[in-house]
Coordinates of C-alpha atoms in Angstrom, one line a residue:
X1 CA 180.1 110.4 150.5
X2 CA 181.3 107.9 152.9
X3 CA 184.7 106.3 152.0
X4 CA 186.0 103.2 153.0
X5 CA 189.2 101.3 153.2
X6 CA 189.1 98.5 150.7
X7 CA 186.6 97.8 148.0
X8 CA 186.0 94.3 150.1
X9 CA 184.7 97.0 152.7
X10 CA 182.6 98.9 150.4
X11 CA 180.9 95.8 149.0
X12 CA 180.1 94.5 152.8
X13 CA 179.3 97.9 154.0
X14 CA 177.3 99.9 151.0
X15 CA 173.9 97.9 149.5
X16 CA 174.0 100.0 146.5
X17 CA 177.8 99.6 145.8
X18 CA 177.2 95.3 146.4
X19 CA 173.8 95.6 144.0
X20 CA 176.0 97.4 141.2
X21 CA 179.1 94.9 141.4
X22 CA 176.9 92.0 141.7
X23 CA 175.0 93.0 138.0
X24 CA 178.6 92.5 137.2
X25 CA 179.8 89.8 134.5
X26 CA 182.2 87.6 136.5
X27 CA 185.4 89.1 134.5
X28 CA 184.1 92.1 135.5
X29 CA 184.3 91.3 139.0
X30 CA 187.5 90.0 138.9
X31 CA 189.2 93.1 137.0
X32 CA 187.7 95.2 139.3
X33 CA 189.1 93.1 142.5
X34 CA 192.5 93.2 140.8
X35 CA 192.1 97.1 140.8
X36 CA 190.4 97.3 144.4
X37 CA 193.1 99.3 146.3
X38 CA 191.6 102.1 144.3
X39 CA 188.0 102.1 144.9
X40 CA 187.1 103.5 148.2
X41 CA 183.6 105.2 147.4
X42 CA 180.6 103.9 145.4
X43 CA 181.3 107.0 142.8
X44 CA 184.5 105.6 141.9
X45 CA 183.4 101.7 141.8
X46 CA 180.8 103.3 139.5
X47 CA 183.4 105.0 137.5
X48 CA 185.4 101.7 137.5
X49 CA 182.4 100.0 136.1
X50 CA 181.7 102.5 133.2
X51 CA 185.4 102.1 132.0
X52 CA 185.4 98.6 132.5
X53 CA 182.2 98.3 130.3
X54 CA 183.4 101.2 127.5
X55 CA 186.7 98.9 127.0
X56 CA 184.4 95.4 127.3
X57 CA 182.2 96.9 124.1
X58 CA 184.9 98.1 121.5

């Protein structure tokens, strides 16, 4: 798994990382930025998304 240095990187470098956020609400998008010196791979942007959307549906 390739990992890169900034989520901005990710999103510019990975098409199925950039398809995933961009499914994203807007909010979503912006937590996750807030959060983005932690995601370096498309597994954790896809774990970021999954928590995101558990704590988004209680």
């Amino acid at each position: 798994m390739k990992t890169y240095s900034s989520l901005h990187e990710l999103l510019a470098q990975d098409a199925p990382s950039k398809t995933l956020y961009d499914q994203l609400s807007r909010d979503a998008q912006v937590a996750l930025q807030e959060q983005r010196q932690s995601i370096h791979t498309h597994q954790e942007l896809a774990q970021a998304v999954s928590a995101f959307e558990k704590r988004s549906h209680k």
